[in-house]
Amino acid sequence: MKLIHLSLLFLLASLGLNYRQLYSTLAIHKESRRLERLAISSADEYQNPEPLEDNFEEKLSPDFWKFSIINGAGKVSHADTWHAAAMTLQDGLNINHIPDLEFPRESGDMTHQPAAERYNNLTLIGGRGYRPTPTSDVVLQFSSRASGNFYGTAGVIFQPLGTLGEDGMFVKPFDMLGFSVAGNESSIQGVNGALCYLALNWMPVKVNALPVDPYSWHDYEIRLHWINKKQWQGILSVDGEKLCEMSMPSFGPVEVHVWSDNSLVLHRPKRWWEIAPSMDLKFQDGGNKEFSVGYIRIFAAAR
């Protein structure tokens, strides 16, 4: 009986010490099953929208973009400038961050809605309603560059249509596939810099470092390729060279998400009592930085 009690105590202690790893595994599994059910019930026939593009000349293309938001001080704004972030259109789209003078007095509480006070982010949502089919891929092409003093994260990704609302609240679990940049202070599954990134319900599933200098201009292509109703393949190419392929669940109709924020992602290597590595998310006031997109276009391409 004593041995049984000790075994139960050890099991409970192991579960407690590994709660983050267990939560991550369960969240990914649950989201994978949810996406699979949606894919199975989806219609076989699908008509993709016409091609869209934005060269960021004077103003955002209303055809490409549905909305933009800025998070700061725990609030959301639809202006071009708010709190510690701004958007300008000069030789492309430029998302700028400046020092957050209120940062020391702001809260990092992530349960605050729509986001923590310390979270400074600018997001654009557009290119909506595309889906790969047995006869066509969905192709997203763009150019981008991060400033040399870059911190936080930024990226250009696909996510399921309707993931984020105009009020800054997430309506669906955050699933994504695409290109991301993580600053030197951050580490996502042990890597930073230019990344090829798949996440389900916020949790990183596959993160590959790209042999690319994100601080110089490059042309990127993200291609969604239909394998079957439940499975797609994500392909990322840089300057015409295929650098990353990832098997992924079907997202259904997708939209484009462009962002730059001040997230500080910390990778925690596996310790002897843990079943897997873990991750912490904080925020940093890193001062001035810029993430730029020169052009962006999306279209369905015949296979």
mmCIF file of C-alpha atoms in Angstrom:
data_model
loop_
_atom_site.group_PDB
_atom_site.id
_atom_site.type_symbol
_atom_site.label_atom_id
_atom_site.label_comp_id
_atom_site.label_asym_id
_atom_site.label_seq_id
_atom_site.Cartn_x
_atom_site.Cartn_y
_atom_site.Cartn_z
ATOM 1 C CA MET A 1 0.000 0.000 0.000
ATOM 2 C CA LYS A 2 2.842 2.373 0.858
ATOM 3 C CA LEU A 3 4.437 1.662 -2.520
ATOM 4 C CA ILE A 4 1.148 2.483 -4.260
ATOM 5 C CA HIS A 5 0.898 5.781 -2.386
ATOM 6 C CA LEU A 6 4.468 6.682 -3.321
ATOM 7 C CA SER A 7 3.779 5.809 -6.959
ATOM 8 C CA LEU A 8 0.681 8.011 -6.979
ATOM 9 C CA LEU A 9 2.592 10.881 -5.410
ATOM 10 C CA PHE A 10 5.327 10.525 -8.026
ATOM 11 C CA LEU A 11 2.733 10.498 -10.823
ATOM 12 C CA LEU A 12 0.978 13.590 -9.476
ATOM 13 C CA ALA A 13 4.292 15.381 -9.045
ATOM 14 C CA SER A 14 5.299 14.508 -12.616
ATOM 15 C CA LEU A 15 1.989 15.797 -13.948
ATOM 16 C CA GLY A 16 2.363 19.019 -11.977
ATOM 17 C CA LEU A 17 5.934 19.601 -13.119
ATOM 18 C CA ASN A 18 4.993 18.941 -16.758
ATOM 19 C CA TYR A 19 1.655 20.755 -16.944
ATOM 20 C CA ARG A 20 2.806 23.171 -19.661
ATOM 21 C CA GLN A 21 4.177 20.399 -21.851
ATOM 22 C CA LEU A 22 1.040 18.312 -21.360
ATOM 23 C CA TYR A 23 -1.205 21.293 -22.106
ATOM 24 C CA SER A 24 0.720 22.022 -25.309
ATOM 25 C CA THR A 25 0.459 18.414 -26.498
ATOM 26 C CA LEU A 26 -3.250 18.230 -25.721
ATOM 27 C CA ALA A 27 -3.962 21.618 -27.335
ATOM 28 C CA ILE A 28 -2.254 20.584 -30.577
ATOM 29 C CA HIS A 29 -4.029 17.211 -30.624
ATOM 30 C CA LYS A 30 -7.435 18.765 -29.933
ATOM 31 C CA GLU A 31 -7.001 21.415 -32.622
ATOM 32 C CA SER A 32 -5.779 18.849 -35.169
ATOM 33 C CA ARG A 33 -8.926 16.779 -34.596
ATOM 34 C CA ARG A 34 -11.156 19.876 -34.854
ATOM 35 C CA LEU A 35 -9.609 20.891 -38.170
ATOM 36 C CA GLU A 36 -9.916 17.330 -39.435
ATOM 37 C CA ARG A 37 -13.643 17.244 -38.672
ATOM 38 C CA LEU A 38 -14.176 20.568 -40.441
ATOM 39 C CA ALA A 39 -12.224 19.377 -43.477
ATOM 40 C CA ILE A 40 -14.205 16.147 -43.785
ATOM 41 C CA SER A 41 -17.506 18.057 -43.752
ATOM 42 C CA SER A 42 -16.360 20.728 -46.249
ATOM 43 C CA ALA A 43 -17.672 20.912 -49.812
ATOM 44 C CA ASP A 44 -15.613 19.205 -52.508
ATOM 45 C CA GLU A 45 -16.036 22.049 -55.006
ATOM 46 C CA TYR A 46 -14.556 25.468 -54.254
ATOM 47 C CA GLN A 47 -14.239 28.659 -56.297
ATOM 48 C CA ASN A 48 -11.274 30.841 -55.370
ATOM 49 C CA PRO A 49 -11.437 34.653 -55.574
ATOM 50 C CA GLU A 50 -9.681 36.635 -58.282
ATOM 51 C CA PRO A 51 -5.988 37.516 -57.727
ATOM 52 C CA LEU A 52 -5.254 40.401 -55.353
ATOM 53 C CA GLU A 53 -2.169 42.528 -54.805
ATOM 54 C CA ASP A 54 -0.947 45.635 -53.020
ATOM 55 C CA ASN A 55 2.178 47.618 -53.892
ATOM 56 C CA PHE A 56 1.512 50.027 -51.011
ATOM 57 C CA GLU A 57 1.266 53.188 -53.102
ATOM 58 C CA GLU A 58 -0.070 56.091 -50.989
ATOM 59 C CA LYS A 59 -2.697 53.991 -49.195
ATOM 60 C CA LEU A 60 -3.577 50.391 -48.397
ATOM 61 C CA SER A 61 -5.494 48.571 -51.120
ATOM 62 C CA PRO A 62 -9.127 48.272 -49.947
ATOM 63 C CA ASP A 63 -9.492 45.232 -52.209
ATOM 64 C CA PHE A 64 -6.656 43.345 -50.497
ATOM 65 C CA TRP A 65 -7.014 44.426 -46.862
ATOM 66 C CA LYS A 66 -10.080 44.011 -44.656
ATOM 67 C CA PHE A 67 -8.746 45.833 -41.570
ATOM 68 C CA SER A 68 -5.708 46.798 -39.519
ATOM 69 C CA ILE A 69 -5.376 47.160 -35.757
ATOM 70 C CA ILE A 70 -2.791 48.407 -33.283
ATOM 71 C CA ASN A 71 -2.524 46.974 -29.772
ATOM 72 C CA GLY A 72 -1.103 49.198 -27.044
ATOM 73 C CA ALA A 73 -1.788 50.031 -23.390
ATOM 74 C CA GLY A 74 -4.294 47.175 -23.279
ATOM 75 C CA LYS A 75 -6.487 48.777 -25.955
ATOM 76 C CA VAL A 76 -7.054 48.502 -29.702
ATOM 77 C CA SER A 77 -6.947 51.311 -32.266
ATOM 78 C CA HIS A 78 -7.697 51.380 -35.988
ATOM 79 C CA ALA A 79 -5.556 54.475 -36.539
ATOM 80 C CA ASP A 80 -2.215 54.395 -38.361
ATOM 81 C CA THR A 81 -0.414 55.464 -35.171
ATOM 82 C CA TRP A 82 -1.190 54.466 -31.598
ATOM 83 C CA HIS A 83 0.779 54.234 -28.353
ATOM 84 C CA ALA A 84 4.143 52.673 -29.364
ATOM 85 C CA ALA A 85 3.471 51.462 -32.938
ATOM 86 C CA ALA A 86 2.774 53.061 -36.300
ATOM 87 C CA MET A 87 2.244 52.189 -39.948
ATOM 88 C CA THR A 88 3.618 54.232 -42.848
ATOM 89 C CA LEU A 89 3.560 53.747 -46.621
ATOM 90 C CA GLN A 90 6.842 54.879 -48.111
ATOM 91 C CA ASP A 91 8.691 52.532 -50.454
ATOM 92 C CA GLY A 92 6.383 49.801 -49.172
ATOM 93 C CA LEU A 93 4.557 49.070 -45.940
ATOM 94 C CA ASN A 94 6.578 49.949 -42.834
ATOM 95 C CA ILE A 95 5.526 48.843 -39.347
ATOM 96 C CA ASN A 96 7.453 50.867 -36.791
ATOM 97 C CA HIS A 97 7.840 50.518 -33.038
ATOM 98 C CA ILE A 98 9.142 53.269 -30.764
ATOM 99 C CA PRO A 99 10.072 53.255 -27.053
ATOM 100 C CA ASP A 100 7.034 52.624 -24.837
ATOM 101 C CA LEU A 101 7.357 55.274 -22.130
ATOM 102 C CA GLU A 102 4.582 53.642 -20.090
ATOM 103 C CA PHE A 103 6.082 50.140 -20.244
ATOM 104 C CA PRO A 104 7.483 50.036 -16.654
ATOM 105 C CA ARG A 105 4.035 50.887 -15.271
ATOM 106 C CA GLU A 106 2.044 48.627 -17.586
ATOM 107 C CA SER A 107 0.896 45.113 -16.750
ATOM 108 C CA GLY A 108 2.006 41.989 -18.567
ATOM 109 C CA ASP A 109 -1.156 40.143 -17.514
ATOM 110 C CA MET A 110 -2.119 38.056 -20.549
ATOM 111 C CA THR A 111 -5.657 37.508 -19.298
ATOM 112 C CA HIS A 112 -6.390 41.198 -19.900
ATOM 113 C CA GLN A 113 -8.679 41.700 -22.893
ATOM 114 C CA PRO A 114 -8.062 42.240 -25.730
ATOM 115 C CA ALA A 115 -4.343 41.922 -24.835
ATOM 116 C CA ALA A 116 -1.850 42.686 -22.077
ATOM 117 C CA GLU A 117 -1.055 46.363 -21.507
ATOM 118 C CA ARG A 118 2.602 45.718 -22.364
ATOM 119 C CA TYR A 119 1.727 44.140 -25.702
ATOM 120 C CA ASN A 120 2.535 46.481 -28.596
ATOM 121 C CA ASN A 121 1.505 45.097 -31.969
ATOM 122 C CA LEU A 122 0.343 46.185 -35.405
ATOM 123 C CA THR A 123 -1.640 43.687 -37.476
ATOM 124 C CA LEU A 124 -3.142 43.718 -40.971
ATOM 125 C CA ILE A 125 -5.679 41.140 -42.152
ATOM 126 C CA GLY A 126 -6.537 40.614 -45.817
ATOM 127 C CA GLY A 127 -6.209 38.373 -48.878
ATOM 128 C CA ARG A 128 -9.247 36.454 -47.672
ATOM 129 C CA GLY A 129 -11.182 33.438 -48.878
ATOM 130 C CA TYR A 130 -8.626 31.348 -50.787
ATOM 131 C CA ARG A 131 -8.332 27.576 -50.418
ATOM 132 C CA PRO A 132 -6.157 25.008 -52.216
ATOM 133 C CA THR A 133 -8.015 22.394 -54.266
ATOM 134 C CA PRO A 134 -7.093 19.225 -56.169
ATOM 135 C CA THR A 135 -6.515 21.407 -59.246
ATOM 136 C CA SER A 136 -4.992 24.604 -57.823
ATOM 137 C CA ASP A 137 -2.534 25.827 -55.187
ATOM 138 C CA VAL A 138 -2.884 29.036 -53.205
ATOM 139 C CA VAL A 139 0.190 31.223 -53.673
ATOM 140 C CA LEU A 140 1.211 34.212 -51.547
ATOM 141 C CA GLN A 141 4.172 36.279 -52.761
ATOM 142 C CA PHE A 142 5.782 39.228 -50.991
ATOM 143 C CA SER A 143 9.072 40.919 -50.200
ATOM 144 C CA SER A 144 10.158 41.847 -46.696
ATOM 145 C CA ARG A 145 12.997 43.154 -44.556
ATOM 146 C CA ALA A 146 13.519 43.664 -40.815
ATOM 147 C CA SER A 147 15.669 46.484 -39.432
ATOM 148 C CA GLY A 148 19.038 45.630 -37.913
ATOM 149 C CA ASN A 149 17.821 46.593 -34.441
ATOM 150 C CA PHE A 150 14.839 44.227 -34.723
ATOM 151 C CA TYR A 151 13.337 42.643 -31.613
ATOM 152 C CA GLY A 152 10.086 40.832 -30.838
ATOM 153 C CA THR A 153 8.431 38.932 -33.673
ATOM 154 C CA ALA A 154 6.950 39.755 -37.074
ATOM 155 C CA GLY A 155 5.740 37.814 -40.046
ATOM 156 C CA VAL A 156 3.522 37.120 -43.028
ATOM 157 C CA ILE A 157 1.363 34.033 -42.629
ATOM 158 C CA PHE A 158 -1.786 32.167 -43.592
ATOM 159 C CA GLN A 159 -4.422 31.552 -40.931
ATOM 160 C CA PRO A 160 -8.008 30.219 -41.097
ATOM 161 C CA LEU A 161 -10.516 32.776 -42.350
ATOM 162 C CA GLY A 162 -12.074 34.776 -39.520
ATOM 163 C CA THR A 163 -9.456 33.930 -36.895
ATOM 164 C CA LEU A 164 -9.118 37.513 -35.614
ATOM 165 C CA GLY A 165 -11.895 40.061 -35.169
ATOM 166 C CA GLU A 166 -11.669 43.794 -35.804
ATOM 167 C CA ASP A 167 -11.900 44.342 -32.053
ATOM 168 C CA GLY A 168 -8.573 42.546 -31.604
ATOM 169 C CA MET A 169 -10.187 39.468 -30.065
ATOM 170 C CA PHE A 170 -9.413 36.008 -31.401
ATOM 171 C CA VAL A 171 -12.603 34.359 -32.613
ATOM 172 C CA LYS A 172 -10.955 31.016 -33.425
ATOM 173 C CA PRO A 173 -7.882 29.157 -32.175
ATOM 174 C CA PHE A 174 -4.741 30.742 -33.627
ATOM 175 C CA ASP A 175 -3.479 28.359 -36.329
ATOM 176 C CA MET A 176 -0.787 29.598 -38.709
ATOM 177 C CA LEU A 177 1.637 28.602 -41.438
ATOM 178 C CA GLY A 178 4.170 30.941 -42.965
ATOM 179 C CA PHE A 179 7.192 33.178 -42.563
ATOM 180 C CA SER A 180 8.223 34.760 -39.290
ATOM 181 C CA VAL A 181 11.149 36.717 -37.871
ATOM 182 C CA ALA A 182 12.166 36.365 -34.218
ATOM 183 C CA GLY A 183 14.615 38.813 -32.636
ATOM 184 C CA ASN A 184 17.936 37.769 -31.139
ATOM 185 C CA GLU A 185 16.554 37.779 -27.586
ATOM 186 C CA SER A 186 13.781 35.346 -28.535
ATOM 187 C CA SER A 187 13.978 31.626 -29.202
ATOM 188 C CA ILE A 188 11.173 29.512 -30.654
ATOM 189 C CA GLN A 189 11.946 25.815 -30.288
ATOM 190 C CA GLY A 190 15.578 26.848 -29.903
ATOM 191 C CA VAL A 191 15.883 28.996 -33.044
ATOM 192 C CA ASN A 192 15.391 32.636 -34.063
ATOM 193 C CA GLY A 193 15.982 34.880 -37.056
ATOM 194 C CA ALA A 194 14.105 33.964 -40.256
ATOM 195 C CA LEU A 195 11.709 31.068 -39.626
ATOM 196 C CA CYS A 196 9.342 28.723 -41.439
ATOM 197 C CA TYR A 197 6.634 28.226 -38.851
ATOM 198 C CA LEU A 198 3.574 26.026 -38.276
ATOM 199 C CA ALA A 199 1.486 26.503 -35.116
ATOM 200 C CA LEU A 200 -1.835 25.072 -33.959
ATOM 201 C CA ASN A 201 -3.868 26.733 -31.219
ATOM 202 C CA TRP A 202 -0.916 29.057 -30.515
ATOM 203 C CA MET A 203 1.461 26.134 -29.929
ATOM 204 C CA PRO A 204 4.523 25.736 -32.198
ATOM 205 C CA VAL A 205 4.314 22.427 -34.066
ATOM 206 C CA LYS A 206 7.219 22.771 -36.502
ATOM 207 C CA VAL A 207 9.732 25.622 -36.583
ATOM 208 C CA ASN A 208 12.583 25.546 -39.100
ATOM 209 C CA ALA A 209 15.349 28.133 -39.232
ATOM 210 C CA LEU A 210 15.811 29.509 -42.752
ATOM 211 C CA PRO A 211 19.316 30.138 -44.163
ATOM 212 C CA VAL A 212 18.266 33.699 -44.978
ATOM 213 C CA ASP A 213 19.345 37.122 -43.717
ATOM 214 C CA PRO A 214 16.015 38.687 -42.638
ATOM 215 C CA TYR A 215 17.680 42.124 -42.398
ATOM 216 C CA SER A 216 18.039 42.314 -46.195
ATOM 217 C CA TRP A 217 15.299 42.431 -48.815
ATOM 218 C CA HIS A 218 14.189 39.044 -50.138
ATOM 219 C CA ASP A 219 11.305 37.769 -52.237
ATOM 220 C CA TYR A 220 9.215 35.141 -50.466
ATOM 221 C CA GLU A 221 6.579 32.702 -51.668
ATOM 222 C CA ILE A 222 4.268 30.637 -49.457
ATOM 223 C CA ARG A 223 2.352 27.952 -51.335
ATOM 224 C CA LEU A 224 -0.524 25.872 -49.961
ATOM 225 C CA HIS A 225 -0.790 22.546 -51.789
ATOM 226 C CA TRP A 226 -3.782 20.188 -51.496
ATOM 227 C CA ILE A 227 -2.886 16.569 -50.613
ATOM 228 C CA ASN A 228 -6.342 15.383 -49.586
ATOM 229 C CA LYS A 229 -9.352 16.833 -47.761
ATOM 230 C CA LYS A 230 -7.633 16.557 -44.389
ATOM 231 C CA GLN A 231 -4.030 17.295 -45.307
ATOM 232 C CA TRP A 232 -2.167 20.078 -47.089
ATOM 233 C CA GLN A 233 1.478 20.809 -47.713
ATOM 234 C CA GLY A 234 2.970 24.215 -46.948
ATOM 235 C CA ILE A 235 5.944 25.218 -49.106
ATOM 236 C CA LEU A 236 8.107 28.290 -48.488
ATOM 237 C CA SER A 237 10.550 29.566 -51.109
ATOM 238 C CA VAL A 238 12.982 32.476 -50.857
ATOM 239 C CA ASP A 239 14.321 34.230 -53.959
ATOM 240 C CA GLY A 240 13.011 31.350 -56.069
ATOM 241 C CA GLU A 241 14.647 28.587 -53.990
ATOM 242 C CA LYS A 242 12.477 26.113 -52.096
ATOM 243 C CA LEU A 243 13.726 26.109 -48.484
ATOM 244 C CA CYS A 244 10.932 24.602 -46.392
ATOM 245 C CA GLU A 245 8.138 22.042 -46.764
ATOM 246 C CA MET A 246 5.724 21.147 -43.979
ATOM 247 C CA SER A 247 2.827 18.738 -43.806
ATOM 248 C CA MET A 248 -0.133 20.490 -42.194
ATOM 249 C CA PRO A 249 -3.842 19.992 -41.521
ATOM 250 C CA SER A 250 -6.376 21.625 -43.802
ATOM 251 C CA PHE A 251 -7.204 25.155 -42.610
ATOM 252 C CA GLY A 252 -10.238 25.559 -44.874
ATOM 253 C CA PRO A 253 -10.545 29.029 -46.499
ATOM 254 C CA VAL A 254 -7.652 31.200 -45.336
ATOM 255 C CA GLU A 255 -6.677 34.832 -44.882
ATOM 256 C CA VAL A 256 -3.337 36.658 -44.771
ATOM 257 C CA HIS A 257 -1.999 38.023 -41.490
ATOM 258 C CA VAL A 258 0.906 40.512 -41.426
ATOM 259 C CA TRP A 259 2.181 41.724 -38.056
ATOM 260 C CA SER A 260 5.041 43.089 -35.991
ATOM 261 C CA ASP A 261 5.049 43.052 -32.178
ATOM 262 C CA ASN A 262 7.186 43.172 -29.034
ATOM 263 C CA SER A 263 6.752 39.562 -27.912
ATOM 264 C CA LEU A 264 9.705 37.992 -26.120
ATOM 265 C CA VAL A 265 9.554 34.230 -26.680
ATOM 266 C CA LEU A 266 11.787 32.196 -24.379
ATOM 267 C CA HIS A 267 12.684 28.565 -25.063
ATOM 268 C CA ARG A 268 13.177 26.422 -21.964
ATOM 269 C CA PRO A 269 15.299 23.322 -22.720
ATOM 270 C CA LYS A 270 14.090 20.007 -21.371
ATOM 271 C CA ARG A 271 15.264 19.272 -17.817
ATOM 272 C CA TRP A 272 15.690 15.768 -16.450
ATOM 273 C CA TRP A 273 12.235 15.632 -14.822
ATOM 274 C CA GLU A 274 10.430 17.065 -17.856
ATOM 275 C CA ILE A 275 8.961 15.181 -20.790
ATOM 276 C CA ALA A 276 9.712 17.958 -23.302
ATOM 277 C CA PRO A 277 11.040 21.528 -23.592
ATOM 278 C CA SER A 278 8.705 24.399 -22.736
ATOM 279 C CA MET A 279 8.148 28.013 -23.747
ATOM 280 C CA ASP A 280 7.539 31.283 -21.897
ATOM 281 C CA LEU A 281 6.006 34.408 -23.445
ATOM 282 C CA LYS A 282 6.838 37.872 -22.155
ATOM 283 C CA PHE A 283 7.116 41.367 -23.644
ATOM 284 C CA GLN A 284 10.042 43.705 -24.180
ATOM 285 C CA ASP A 285 10.478 47.422 -24.644
ATOM 286 C CA GLY A 286 13.279 47.285 -27.165
ATOM 287 C CA GLY A 287 12.965 50.820 -28.517
ATOM 288 C CA ASN A 288 12.928 51.590 -32.233
ATOM 289 C CA LYS A 289 12.520 48.883 -34.853
ATOM 290 C CA GLU A 290 10.926 48.397 -38.265
ATOM 291 C CA PHE A 291 9.435 45.547 -40.287
ATOM 292 C CA SER A 292 8.801 46.315 -43.958
ATOM 293 C CA VAL A 293 6.866 44.632 -46.772
ATOM 294 C CA GLY A 294 7.620 45.876 -50.286
ATOM 295 C CA TYR A 295 4.705 44.263 -52.139
ATOM 296 C CA ILE A 296 2.234 41.449 -51.574
ATOM 297 C CA ARG A 297 0.051 39.397 -53.911
ATOM 298 C CA ILE A 298 -2.148 36.317 -53.608
ATOM 299 C CA PHE A 299 -3.682 34.088 -56.268
ATOM 300 C CA ALA A 300 -4.789 30.560 -57.087
ATOM 301 C CA ALA A 301 -2.328 28.805 -59.422
ATOM 302 C CA ALA A 302 -3.257 25.812 -61.569
ATOM 303 C CA ARG A 303 -1.333 22.676 -60.636
#
